[in-house]
């Protein structure tokens, strides 16, 4: 087991030298505050994407790289470039099937070669073959088939490359408010070449729909390999074929709801899919009507996340409820066992915490103490499981936690509200819960986005479905709002973020948006939410990739940018806030990730992440 860290102590520098060669000459390095956090030991993620008549080759700058590291890029055995200012290179005129490696240069000494480049055989996209489950028929005689739905990533085997975890939804998946039987939910893991590592069958006692199965993929025990966690029940079959609970139990009622029987939380081995630890799910359903209705809607609204509650190692977050009662439980996975860290329950915390949850959650260090908090809609739960603040503005559908003001220390928080008597959108100081500005009430505001999408205004911009203006950091109107209110992505060469919606990417402009990508042969997910399976910094430099299922659900099509950039940033996957955002991105109403530092026009140089890898 190897340990690398970005701490700037003499001992850490000596360790880095032993592992990667002598460090670059000492310079003033701005280090992220707080204790070092456990992160993935990623490889360079070297990829080759066809761009015009050449190949755009890009790779990761790791959060563990010493300052001053440069890179030599090789095509075959020939060095074609030495680069210090960026981690990409356009190899004009190169053959599409050229193979590349990259070598870090530390203190003038060239290091070992990276693994060979991953070639995007579709030009700008890579197809990862997947295997749809067979369809079936519900007890009331309704036939169903399967579509690829939400995805996440983790390094399942410790080789430094991501594998993909994919949820399959049946065609009869239901919103909690809808009665009816559903097909079983399946969860698969795939290597990038399409090799399926395992398949989980959650069984008849887990209902299918956006609010039921929130799965988390992360290395929780620090052994260098990711685990997978989710809610399970009687009849769940793990990736090794073993059944959890009673295989013959059927707890579905005549309306298709599952409102009785045991509920479990299971941590699965990421490489084999075998169940490693199963415990009773917390919070339990108890009396169904205590969650806000008696027919089974609000009792089965689940959220999930991952957070560094001790500032160093990740914990699993599992939650239930948000319209009325909200309960958030934190778990640690150590030495092969799930143990509860704490439970927050609005029933005991007090009435100010009732009904404040959203259809998603966010995680970040909002009070700058080095430990993560859970931002749960219109309230926040501190790292120790106590309530931190509540705005009292109630439930909402979308929220964004990030650094949107480069001139202000700490994070900011933008959310929308469903209540017709509350502001339709709010800009909040997440340290205290103070509302800095808001827009007038306007019924159920179902969409809202925050990010620096226009260089014509400092910092981030904000807009929502109930507002007609793009707004600045002070809530002032900037003019025409973007054409979509959905996802975001860093795609072209500048640090201003682009708009991701349905199966397209656009760049905002005051006079109109510009189309950058129209994906072909793919579909978006989750109905009108029109979200991708995943969008994240999966390979290459700091820009993000987007993953959609193909129209026939036989592959996950991973698109990458073909545009060079002169910006050099650490891989976003080594920013702890961004990395846990990728883990919770699949939760309920999917939301785009935001790092813990500002990326946008006029951005300062980000601090080196305070992390270590095993």
Coordinates of C-alpha atoms in Angstrom, one line a residue:
X1 CA 0.0 0.0 0.0
X2 CA 1.4 3.4 -1.0
X3 CA 0.7 6.7 0.5
X4 CA 1.1 10.1 -1.2
X5 CA 0.0 13.4 0.2
X6 CA 0.1 17.1 -0.8
X7 CA 1.1 18.4 2.6
X8 CA 4.1 20.6 2.4
X9 CA 5.9 19.3 5.5
X10 CA 9.5 18.2 5.1
X11 CA 8.5 14.6 5.8
X12 CA 5.8 14.7 3.1
X13 CA 8.2 16.1 0.6
X14 CA 10.7 13.4 1.3
X15 CA 8.0 10.8 0.9
X16 CA 7.0 12.3 -2.4
X17 CA 10.6 12.3 -3.6
X18 CA 10.9 8.6 -2.8
X19 CA 7.8 7.8 -4.8
X20 CA 8.0 10.2 -7.8
X21 CA 11.5 11.5 -7.9
X22 CA 12.9 14.7 -6.4
X23 CA 10.4 17.6 -6.2
X24 CA 10.4 20.7 -8.3
X25 CA 12.3 23.7 -6.9
X26 CA 10.4 25.2 -3.9
X27 CA 7.9 27.9 -4.6
X28 CA 5.1 29.4 -2.5
X29 CA 2.3 26.9 -2.8
X30 CA -1.2 27.9 -1.7
X31 CA -2.6 24.9 0.0
X32 CA -6.2 24.2 0.6
X33 CA -7.2 24.5 4.2
X34 CA -8.1 21.7 6.5
X35 CA -6.8 18.1 7.1
X36 CA -5.8 16.0 4.2
X37 CA -8.7 13.9 2.8
X38 CA -8.5 10.4 1.5
X39 CA -8.9 10.4 -2.3
X40 CA -8.5 8.0 -5.2
X41 CA -5.1 7.0 -6.6
X42 CA -5.9 7.8 -10.2
X43 CA -3.7 7.3 -13.2
X44 CA -3.1 10.0 -15.9
X45 CA -6.5 9.3 -17.6
X46 CA -4.8 9.8 -21.0
X47 CA -7.3 10.0 -23.8
X48 CA -7.1 10.6 -27.6
X49 CA -10.1 12.3 -29.2
X50 CA -10.4 13.0 -32.9
X51 CA -10.3 16.7 -33.6
X52 CA -10.4 17.7 -37.2
X53 CA -7.5 16.0 -39.0
X54 CA -5.6 15.4 -35.7
X55 CA -6.0 14.0 -32.2
X56 CA -6.7 16.1 -29.1
X57 CA -4.6 14.2 -26.4
X58 CA -5.2 15.2 -22.8
X59 CA -4.4 13.9 -19.4
X60 CA -4.8 14.5 -15.7
X61 CA -2.8 16.9 -13.5
X62 CA -3.1 15.0 -10.2
X63 CA -3.8 16.7 -6.9
X64 CA -0.8 14.8 -5.6
X65 CA 1.6 16.1 -8.3
X66 CA 4.4 18.3 -6.9
X67 CA 4.4 22.0 -8.0
X68 CA 6.4 22.6 -11.1
X69 CA 5.7 19.3 -12.7
X70 CA 5.9 19.3 -16.5
X71 CA 5.0 16.6 -19.1
X72 CA 6.6 14.9 -22.1
X73 CA 4.1 13.5 -24.6
X74 CA 5.0 10.6 -26.8
X75 CA 3.4 9.2 -29.9
X76 CA 4.6 5.6 -30.0
X77 CA 8.3 5.9 -29.0
X78 CA 8.7 9.5 -30.4
X79 CA 8.5 12.5 -28.1
X80 CA 6.2 15.0 -29.8
X81 CA 5.8 17.7 -27.2
X82 CA 7.0 19.0 -23.8
X83 CA 4.4 20.9 -22.0
X84 CA 4.3 23.1 -18.8
X85 CA 1.3 25.3 -19.4
X86 CA -1.5 22.8 -20.1
X87 CA -2.3 19.1 -19.9
X88 CA -3.5 18.7 -23.5
X89 CA -2.0 18.8 -27.0
X90 CA -3.5 18.9 -30.5
X91 CA -1.4 16.5 -32.6
X92 CA -2.3 17.8 -36.0
X93 CA -2.2 15.4 -38.9
X94 CA -1.8 12.3 -36.7
X95 CA -3.5 9.1 -37.6
X96 CA -6.7 8.4 -35.8
X97 CA -5.4 5.2 -34.3
X98 CA -2.1 6.7 -33.0
X99 CA -1.2 5.5 -29.5
X100 CA 0.2 7.9 -26.9
X101 CA 1.9 7.9 -23.5
X102 CA 2.7 10.8 -21.2
X103 CA 5.6 11.1 -18.7
X104 CA 5.7 13.5 -15.8
X105 CA 9.0 15.5 -15.4
X106 CA 9.8 16.3 -11.8
X107 CA 12.9 18.3 -10.9
X108 CA 14.2 17.7 -14.4
X109 CA 13.9 13.9 -14.2
X110 CA 11.4 12.1 -16.5
X111 CA 9.2 9.7 -14.6
X112 CA 7.7 6.4 -15.8
X113 CA 5.3 6.3 -18.7
X114 CA 1.5 6.4 -18.2
X115 CA -0.7 3.6 -19.4
X116 CA -1.4 3.9 -23.2
X117 CA -4.0 6.4 -24.3
X118 CA -7.7 5.4 -24.4
X119 CA -8.8 6.1 -28.0
X120 CA -12.3 7.5 -28.5
X121 CA -13.1 5.2 -31.4
X122 CA -16.2 7.2 -32.4
X123 CA -14.1 10.3 -32.9
X124 CA -15.6 12.5 -30.2
X125 CA -17.2 9.7 -28.3
X126 CA -16.4 6.3 -26.8
X127 CA -19.1 3.6 -26.7
X128 CA -19.0 1.3 -23.6
X129 CA -21.1 -1.8 -24.4
X130 CA -23.8 -2.6 -21.8
X131 CA -26.2 -5.5 -21.5
X132 CA -29.9 -4.8 -21.0
X133 CA -31.7 -7.1 -18.6
X134 CA -34.6 -9.2 -20.0
X135 CA -38.0 -7.6 -19.7
X136 CA -40.9 -9.2 -17.8
X137 CA -44.5 -9.0 -16.8
X138 CA -46.0 -7.6 -13.6
X139 CA -48.6 -9.5 -11.5
X140 CA -51.4 -7.5 -13.2
X141 CA -50.2 -8.6 -16.6
X142 CA -48.3 -5.5 -17.8
X143 CA -45.2 -6.2 -19.8
X144 CA -42.1 -4.0 -19.4
X145 CA -38.6 -3.6 -20.8
X146 CA -35.4 -1.8 -19.6
X147 CA -33.6 1.4 -20.3
X148 CA -30.2 2.5 -19.0
X149 CA -30.6 5.2 -16.4
X150 CA -28.3 7.0 -13.9
X151 CA -24.6 6.1 -13.7
X152 CA -21.7 6.7 -11.4
X153 CA -18.0 5.8 -11.3
X154 CA -15.4 4.3 -9.0
X155 CA -12.1 2.5 -9.3
X156 CA -13.3 -1.0 -8.5
X157 CA -10.0 -2.8 -8.9
X158 CA -7.4 -0.2 -7.8
X159 CA -5.7 0.3 -11.2
X160 CA -6.3 4.0 -11.3
X161 CA -9.0 3.9 -14.0
X162 CA -12.7 4.3 -13.4
X163 CA -15.3 1.6 -13.9
X164 CA -19.0 2.6 -14.5
X165 CA -21.9 1.6 -12.2
X166 CA -25.2 1.8 -14.0
X167 CA -28.8 1.6 -12.8
X168 CA -31.4 0.0 -15.1
X169 CA -35.0 1.3 -14.9
X170 CA -38.0 -0.7 -16.1
X171 CA -40.4 1.0 -18.5
X172 CA -43.1 0.9 -15.7
X173 CA -41.0 2.8 -13.1
X174 CA -43.2 5.0 -11.0
X175 CA -43.1 8.3 -9.2
X176 CA -44.0 7.7 -5.6
X177 CA -47.3 9.5 -6.1
X178 CA -48.3 6.9 -8.8
X179 CA -49.7 3.5 -7.9
X180 CA -48.9 0.3 -9.8
X181 CA -46.4 -2.5 -9.9
X182 CA -42.9 -2.0 -11.3
X183 CA -40.3 -4.3 -12.6
X184 CA -37.2 -5.1 -10.6
X185 CA -34.3 -2.6 -10.5
X186 CA -30.9 -3.9 -11.7
X187 CA -27.5 -2.3 -11.0
X188 CA -24.5 -3.3 -13.1
X189 CA -20.7 -2.5 -13.1
X190 CA -18.7 -2.3 -16.3
X191 CA -15.2 -1.8 -17.3
X192 CA -14.6 0.7 -20.1
X193 CA -14.2 -2.1 -22.6
X194 CA -17.7 -3.3 -21.8
X195 CA -16.8 -6.2 -19.6
X196 CA -19.5 -6.6 -17.0
X197 CA -18.1 -7.2 -13.5
X198 CA -21.4 -8.0 -11.9
X199 CA -25.2 -7.4 -11.8
X200 CA -27.3 -6.8 -8.7
X201 CA -31.0 -7.6 -8.8
X202 CA -32.8 -5.5 -6.1
X203 CA -35.8 -7.8 -6.2
X204 CA -39.5 -7.3 -6.0
X205 CA -39.5 -5.5 -2.7
X206 CA -37.6 -2.5 -4.0
X207 CA -39.9 -0.3 -6.1
X208 CA -38.5 1.3 -9.3
X209 CA -38.5 5.1 -9.7
X210 CA -36.3 8.2 -9.3
X211 CA -37.0 8.5 -5.5
X212 CA -36.4 4.9 -4.4
X213 CA -32.8 3.7 -5.3
X214 CA -30.1 6.2 -4.6
X215 CA -26.7 4.4 -5.0
X216 CA -23.4 5.6 -3.8
X217 CA -20.0 4.6 -5.3
X218 CA -16.9 5.5 -3.3
X219 CA -13.9 4.0 -1.5
X220 CA -15.3 4.1 2.0
X221 CA -12.8 1.9 3.8
X222 CA -9.6 3.4 2.2
X223 CA -8.3 0.1 0.7
X224 CA -7.9 1.7 -2.7
X225 CA -11.0 0.1 -4.3
X226 CA -14.5 1.5 -4.4
X227 CA -17.5 0.1 -2.8
X228 CA -21.2 0.5 -3.8
X229 CA -24.0 1.2 -1.3
X230 CA -27.8 1.2 -1.6
X231 CA -31.0 0.3 0.2
X232 CA -31.9 -3.4 -0.2
X233 CA -34.8 -5.7 0.9
X234 CA -35.9 -9.2 1.1
X235 CA -35.0 -11.0 -2.1
X236 CA -32.2 -8.7 -3.2
X237 CA -29.6 -10.8 -5.0
X238 CA -26.0 -9.6 -4.9
X239 CA -23.4 -9.7 -7.7
X240 CA -22.2 -13.1 -6.4
X241 CA -25.7 -14.6 -6.5
X242 CA -26.4 -14.6 -2.7
X243 CA -29.8 -13.5 -1.6
X244 CA -30.3 -10.9 1.2
X245 CA -33.2 -11.7 3.6
X246 CA -36.1 -13.9 2.6
X247 CA -35.9 -14.9 -1.1
X248 CA -39.6 -15.8 -1.2
X249 CA -41.1 -12.8 0.6
X250 CA -43.4 -10.5 -1.4
X251 CA -44.3 -7.3 0.5
X252 CA -46.0 -5.5 -2.3
X253 CA -49.6 -4.4 -1.7
X254 CA -52.4 -4.4 -4.3
X255 CA -51.3 -0.9 -5.4
X256 CA -47.7 -1.9 -6.0
X257 CA -46.3 -0.1 -3.0
X258 CA -44.0 -1.8 -0.5
X259 CA -45.1 -0.5 2.9
X260 CA -44.2 -3.5 5.1
X261 CA -41.4 -5.9 5.6
X262 CA -37.7 -5.4 6.6
X263 CA -35.6 -2.7 5.0
X264 CA -31.8 -3.0 4.7
X265 CA -28.7 -1.0 3.9
X266 CA -26.0 -3.0 2.1
X267 CA -22.4 -2.2 1.3
X268 CA -21.3 -4.2 -1.8
X269 CA -17.8 -5.1 -2.9
X270 CA -17.1 -2.9 -6.0
X271 CA -15.1 -5.6 -7.8
X272 CA -17.3 -8.7 -7.2
X273 CA -20.7 -7.2 -6.3
X274 CA -20.8 -9.4 -3.2
X275 CA -22.6 -8.0 -0.2
X276 CA -20.0 -7.2 2.5
X277 CA -22.1 -5.7 5.2
X278 CA -25.9 -5.5 5.6
X279 CA -27.7 -3.6 8.4
X280 CA -31.2 -2.5 9.1
X281 CA -32.0 0.7 7.2
X282 CA -32.0 3.8 9.2
X283 CA -34.4 5.6 9.3
X284 CA -37.0 2.8 9.4
X285 CA -40.4 3.5 7.9
X286 CA -42.3 3.1 11.1
X287 CA -45.9 4.3 10.7
X288 CA -46.4 5.2 7.1
X289 CA -48.7 8.1 7.8
X290 CA -46.1 9.8 10.1
X291 CA -44.3 10.9 6.9
X292 CA -47.1 13.0 5.5
X293 CA -49.6 10.6 3.8
X294 CA -51.0 7.2 4.3
X295 CA -50.8 5.6 0.8
X296 CA -47.0 5.4 0.5
X297 CA -45.8 8.5 -1.3
X298 CA -43.8 10.5 1.2
X299 CA -42.5 7.6 3.3
X300 CA -40.4 6.4 0.5
X301 CA -38.6 9.6 -0.6
X302 CA -34.9 8.7 -0.2
X303 CA -31.8 10.8 -0.6
X304 CA -28.1 9.7 -0.4
X305 CA -24.6 11.2 -0.4
X306 CA -21.0 10.9 0.7
X307 CA -19.3 13.3 3.1
X308 CA -16.0 13.8 4.9
X309 CA -17.6 14.2 8.3
X310 CA -14.3 13.8 10.2
X311 CA -12.4 15.9 7.7
X312 CA -10.3 13.0 6.5
X313 CA -12.3 9.8 5.6
X314 CA -15.6 9.5 3.7
X315 CA -18.8 8.5 5.4
X316 CA -22.0 7.3 3.8
X317 CA -25.2 9.5 4.1
X318 CA -28.6 7.9 3.8
X319 CA -31.8 9.9 4.3
X320 CA -35.5 9.6 4.2
X321 CA -38.2 12.2 3.9
X322 CA -38.3 15.9 3.2
X323 CA -41.9 17.1 2.7
X324 CA -42.6 16.7 6.5
X325 CA -40.3 14.6 8.6
X326 CA -36.7 14.5 7.5
X327 CA -34.2 12.0 8.9
X328 CA -30.5 11.9 7.9
X329 CA -28.2 9.0 9.0
X330 CA -24.4 8.9 8.7
X331 CA -22.5 5.6 8.4
X332 CA -18.9 4.5 8.4
X333 CA -17.6 1.5 6.6
X334 CA -14.5 0.2 8.4
X335 CA -13.0 -3.3 8.6
X336 CA -15.8 -4.8 6.6
X337 CA -18.6 -3.5 8.8
X338 CA -21.2 -0.7 8.5
X339 CA -21.5 1.3 11.8
X340 CA -23.7 4.2 12.4
X341 CA -22.0 7.5 13.2
X342 CA -25.2 9.6 14.0
X343 CA -28.8 10.2 13.1
X344 CA -30.5 13.6 12.6
X345 CA -34.3 13.5 13.0
X346 CA -36.5 16.5 12.6
X347 CA -39.0 14.9 15.0
X348 CA -36.5 15.4 17.8
X349 CA -34.6 18.3 16.5
X350 CA -37.7 20.6 16.5
X351 CA -40.4 22.0 14.2
X352 CA -38.1 24.4 12.5
X353 CA -36.5 21.4 10.7
X354 CA -39.8 20.0 9.5
X355 CA -40.5 20.1 5.8
X356 CA -37.3 21.8 4.7
X357 CA -35.8 19.1 2.5
X358 CA -35.3 19.2 -1.3
X359 CA -35.4 16.5 -4.1
X360 CA -31.6 16.4 -3.8
X361 CA -28.9 17.2 -1.3
X362 CA -25.5 18.9 -1.5
X363 CA -22.3 18.3 0.5
X364 CA -19.5 20.7 1.4
X365 CA -17.6 22.4 4.1
X366 CA -19.9 25.3 4.6
X367 CA -18.4 26.6 7.9
X368 CA -14.7 26.2 6.9
X369 CA -13.8 23.8 9.7
X370 CA -12.4 21.2 7.5
X371 CA -15.4 18.9 7.8
X372 CA -18.3 18.5 5.5
X373 CA -21.9 19.5 6.2
X374 CA -25.1 18.2 4.6
X375 CA -27.1 20.9 2.9
X376 CA -30.6 19.4 2.8
X377 CA -32.7 21.9 0.9
X378 CA -33.7 24.8 3.1
X379 CA -31.6 23.5 6.0
X380 CA -28.2 22.2 6.8
X381 CA -26.9 19.5 9.1
X382 CA -23.5 19.9 10.8
X383 CA -20.8 17.4 10.5
X384 CA -21.7 16.1 14.0
X385 CA -25.3 15.4 13.1
X386 CA -26.9 18.5 14.7
X387 CA -28.9 21.1 12.9
X388 CA -26.8 24.0 11.7
X389 CA -29.4 26.3 10.2
X390 CA -32.9 26.4 8.6
X391 CA -34.3 29.2 6.4
X392 CA -37.9 28.0 7.0
X393 CA -38.6 28.4 3.3
X394 CA -39.6 24.8 2.7
X395 CA -39.2 22.2 0.0
X396 CA -37.6 22.7 -3.4
X397 CA -36.6 20.9 -6.5
X398 CA -33.1 22.1 -7.3
X399 CA -30.1 23.4 -5.4
X400 CA -26.5 24.4 -6.0
X401 CA -23.6 24.6 -3.5
X402 CA -20.4 26.1 -4.8
X403 CA -17.9 28.9 -4.9
X404 CA -19.7 31.4 -7.1
X405 CA -18.0 34.6 -5.7
X406 CA -14.2 34.5 -6.3
X407 CA -13.7 37.7 -4.1
X408 CA -15.5 36.2 -1.1
X409 CA -14.2 33.5 1.2
X410 CA -16.2 30.3 1.4
X411 CA -19.1 28.8 -0.4
X412 CA -22.4 30.2 -1.6
X413 CA -25.8 28.4 -2.1
X414 CA -28.6 28.9 -4.6
X415 CA -31.9 27.0 -4.4
X416 CA -35.5 27.2 -5.7
X417 CA -38.7 26.8 -3.7
X418 CA -41.9 24.9 -4.4
X419 CA -44.0 26.9 -2.0
X420 CA -46.2 29.6 -3.6
X421 CA -45.9 31.6 -0.4
X422 CA -42.1 31.6 -0.3
X423 CA -39.5 33.3 -2.5
X424 CA -39.2 31.4 -5.8
X425 CA -35.4 31.4 -5.6
X426 CA -33.0 32.2 -2.9
X427 CA -29.3 33.0 -2.6
X428 CA -28.0 31.9 0.7
X429 CA -24.9 32.2 2.9
X430 CA -24.5 28.5 3.7
X431 CA -22.4 29.2 6.8
X432 CA -25.3 30.8 8.6
X433 CA -28.4 30.2 6.4
X434 CA -28.8 34.0 5.9
X435 CA -30.8 34.8 2.8
X436 CA -28.7 37.3 0.9
X437 CA -31.3 38.0 -1.9
X438 CA -34.4 36.3 -3.3
X439 CA -36.9 36.6 -6.1
X440 CA -40.6 37.0 -5.5
X441 CA -43.0 34.0 -4.9
X442 CA -44.2 32.5 -8.1
X443 CA -45.9 29.2 -7.4
X444 CA -43.9 25.9 -7.8
X445 CA -40.5 26.8 -9.2
X446 CA -39.3 23.5 -10.5
X447 CA -35.9 24.4 -11.9
X448 CA -32.9 26.6 -11.0
X449 CA -29.2 26.8 -12.0
X450 CA -26.1 28.5 -10.8
X451 CA -22.7 28.9 -12.4
X452 CA -20.5 31.3 -14.3
X453 CA -21.9 31.0 -17.8
X454 CA -21.2 34.5 -19.0
X455 CA -17.9 36.4 -18.9
X456 CA -19.8 39.7 -19.0
X457 CA -20.6 39.7 -15.3
X458 CA -18.2 38.9 -12.4
X459 CA -18.5 35.5 -10.7
X460 CA -21.5 33.2 -11.1
X461 CA -24.9 33.8 -12.6
X462 CA -28.3 32.5 -11.5
X463 CA -31.6 31.7 -13.2
X464 CA -34.7 29.7 -12.7
X465 CA -37.9 28.5 -14.4
X466 CA -40.0 31.1 -12.6
X467 CA -37.8 34.1 -13.4
X468 CA -37.3 35.7 -16.8
X469 CA -33.8 37.2 -16.1
X470 CA -30.3 36.0 -15.7
X471 CA -29.2 37.4 -12.3
X472 CA -25.8 38.5 -10.9
X473 CA -24.2 38.0 -7.5
X474 CA -26.4 40.7 -6.0
X475 CA -29.6 39.5 -7.6
X476 CA -29.6 42.2 -10.2
X477 CA -31.1 41.4 -13.6
X478 CA -28.5 40.9 -16.4
X479 CA -30.9 40.3 -19.3
X480 CA -31.9 37.3 -21.3
X481 CA -31.8 34.0 -19.3
X482 CA -30.2 31.0 -20.9
X483 CA -32.3 28.7 -23.1
X484 CA -32.2 25.8 -20.7
X485 CA -32.6 25.4 -16.9
X486 CA -31.0 22.0 -16.4
X487 CA -27.3 20.9 -16.3
X488 CA -24.0 22.6 -16.7
X489 CA -20.6 21.4 -18.2
X490 CA -17.1 22.7 -18.7
X491 CA -16.7 21.9 -22.4
X492 CA -14.8 24.4 -24.5
X493 CA -11.3 25.9 -23.9
X494 CA -12.3 28.8 -21.5
X495 CA -13.3 28.4 -17.8
X496 CA -16.8 29.8 -18.4
X497 CA -19.3 26.9 -18.1
X498 CA -21.6 25.7 -20.8
X499 CA -25.3 24.6 -20.8
X500 CA -26.1 20.9 -20.9
X501 CA -29.7 19.9 -21.6
X502 CA -31.3 16.9 -23.1
X503 CA -28.7 15.6 -25.7
X504 CA -27.0 18.9 -26.5
X505 CA -24.5 21.4 -25.2
X506 CA -24.8 25.2 -25.8
X507 CA -22.8 28.2 -24.9
X508 CA -24.7 31.2 -23.5
X509 CA -24.5 34.6 -25.0
X510 CA -26.7 37.7 -24.3
X511 CA -27.9 37.7 -27.9
X512 CA -28.5 33.9 -28.2
X513 CA -27.0 30.6 -27.3
X514 CA -24.5 28.8 -29.6
X515 CA -24.7 25.1 -30.2
X516 CA -21.5 23.3 -29.5
X517 CA -22.7 19.7 -29.6
X518 CA -25.7 17.8 -30.7
X519 CA -25.2 14.2 -29.7
X520 CA -26.6 11.5 -32.1
X521 CA -28.1 8.1 -31.4
X522 CA -28.5 8.7 -27.7
X523 CA -31.3 9.5 -25.2
X524 CA -31.6 11.5 -22.1
X525 CA -33.1 10.2 -18.8
X526 CA -35.7 10.9 -16.2
X527 CA -38.5 12.2 -18.3
X528 CA -38.8 16.0 -18.4
X529 CA -35.7 16.3 -16.3
X530 CA -33.8 15.2 -19.4
X531 CA -30.6 14.5 -17.6
X532 CA -27.6 12.5 -18.8
X533 CA -26.6 9.2 -17.1
X534 CA -23.6 11.1 -15.8
X535 CA -21.5 14.2 -16.4
X536 CA -18.1 14.4 -14.7
X537 CA -14.4 14.9 -15.2
X538 CA -13.8 11.3 -16.1
X539 CA -10.7 11.4 -18.2
X540 CA -8.1 13.8 -19.7
X541 CA -7.7 17.3 -18.5
X542 CA -10.1 19.2 -16.1
X543 CA -12.9 19.5 -18.6
X544 CA -16.0 17.3 -18.2
X545 CA -17.3 14.4 -20.2
X546 CA -21.0 13.6 -20.6
X547 CA -22.5 10.1 -20.7
X548 CA -25.8 9.2 -22.5
X549 CA -27.2 5.8 -23.2
X550 CA -27.5 4.9 -26.9
X551 CA -31.0 4.8 -28.3
X552 CA -31.0 1.0 -28.3
X553 CA -29.6 0.9 -24.7
X554 CA -26.8 -1.3 -25.9
X555 CA -24.0 1.1 -25.0
X556 CA -23.1 4.1 -22.8
X557 CA -21.8 6.8 -25.2
X558 CA -19.2 9.0 -23.5
X559 CA -18.6 12.3 -25.3
X560 CA -15.5 14.5 -24.7
X561 CA -14.6 17.9 -26.0
X562 CA -12.5 18.3 -29.1
X563 CA -11.4 21.8 -28.3
X564 CA -7.9 22.5 -26.9
X565 CA -7.4 24.6 -23.8
X566 CA -4.5 26.6 -22.4
X567 CA -5.8 26.2 -18.8
X568 CA -4.0 24.0 -16.4
X569 CA -6.0 22.8 -13.5
X570 CA -5.9 19.8 -11.2
X571 CA -8.3 17.1 -12.1
X572 CA -11.7 18.0 -10.6
X573 CA -11.9 14.5 -9.3
X574 CA -9.2 15.4 -6.8
X575 CA -11.3 18.2 -5.4
X576 CA -13.1 16.6 -2.5
X577 CA -16.3 18.6 -2.9
X578 CA -16.5 17.9 -6.6
X579 CA -15.8 14.2 -6.1
X580 CA -18.6 13.7 -3.6
X581 CA -20.9 15.7 -5.9
X582 CA -20.3 13.0 -8.6
X583 CA -21.2 10.4 -6.0
X584 CA -24.5 12.0 -5.1
X585 CA -25.3 13.2 -8.7
X586 CA -27.7 10.3 -9.3
X587 CA -29.7 11.1 -6.2
X588 CA -33.4 11.8 -7.0
X589 CA -33.6 14.9 -9.2
X590 CA -30.0 14.9 -10.5
X591 CA -28.0 18.1 -10.2
X592 CA -24.7 19.2 -11.8
X593 CA -21.5 19.1 -9.6
X594 CA -19.6 22.1 -8.3
X595 CA -16.1 22.1 -7.0
X596 CA -15.1 23.8 -3.7
X597 CA -13.3 26.6 -5.6
X598 CA -14.3 29.1 -8.3
X599 CA -13.9 28.2 -12.0
X600 CA -14.9 31.0 -14.3
X601 CA -13.8 34.2 -16.0
X602 CA -10.9 35.9 -14.2
X603 CA -10.5 33.0 -11.8
X604 CA -7.6 33.0 -9.4
X605 CA -5.2 30.0 -9.4
X606 CA -6.9 27.3 -7.3
X607 CA -5.2 26.1 -4.2
X608 CA -3.6 22.7 -4.3
X609 CA -6.0 20.2 -2.8
X610 CA -5.2 18.9 0.7
X611 CA -5.5 15.2 -0.1
X612 CA -3.7 11.8 0.2
X613 CA -4.1 8.6 -1.8
X614 CA -3.6 5.0 -0.9

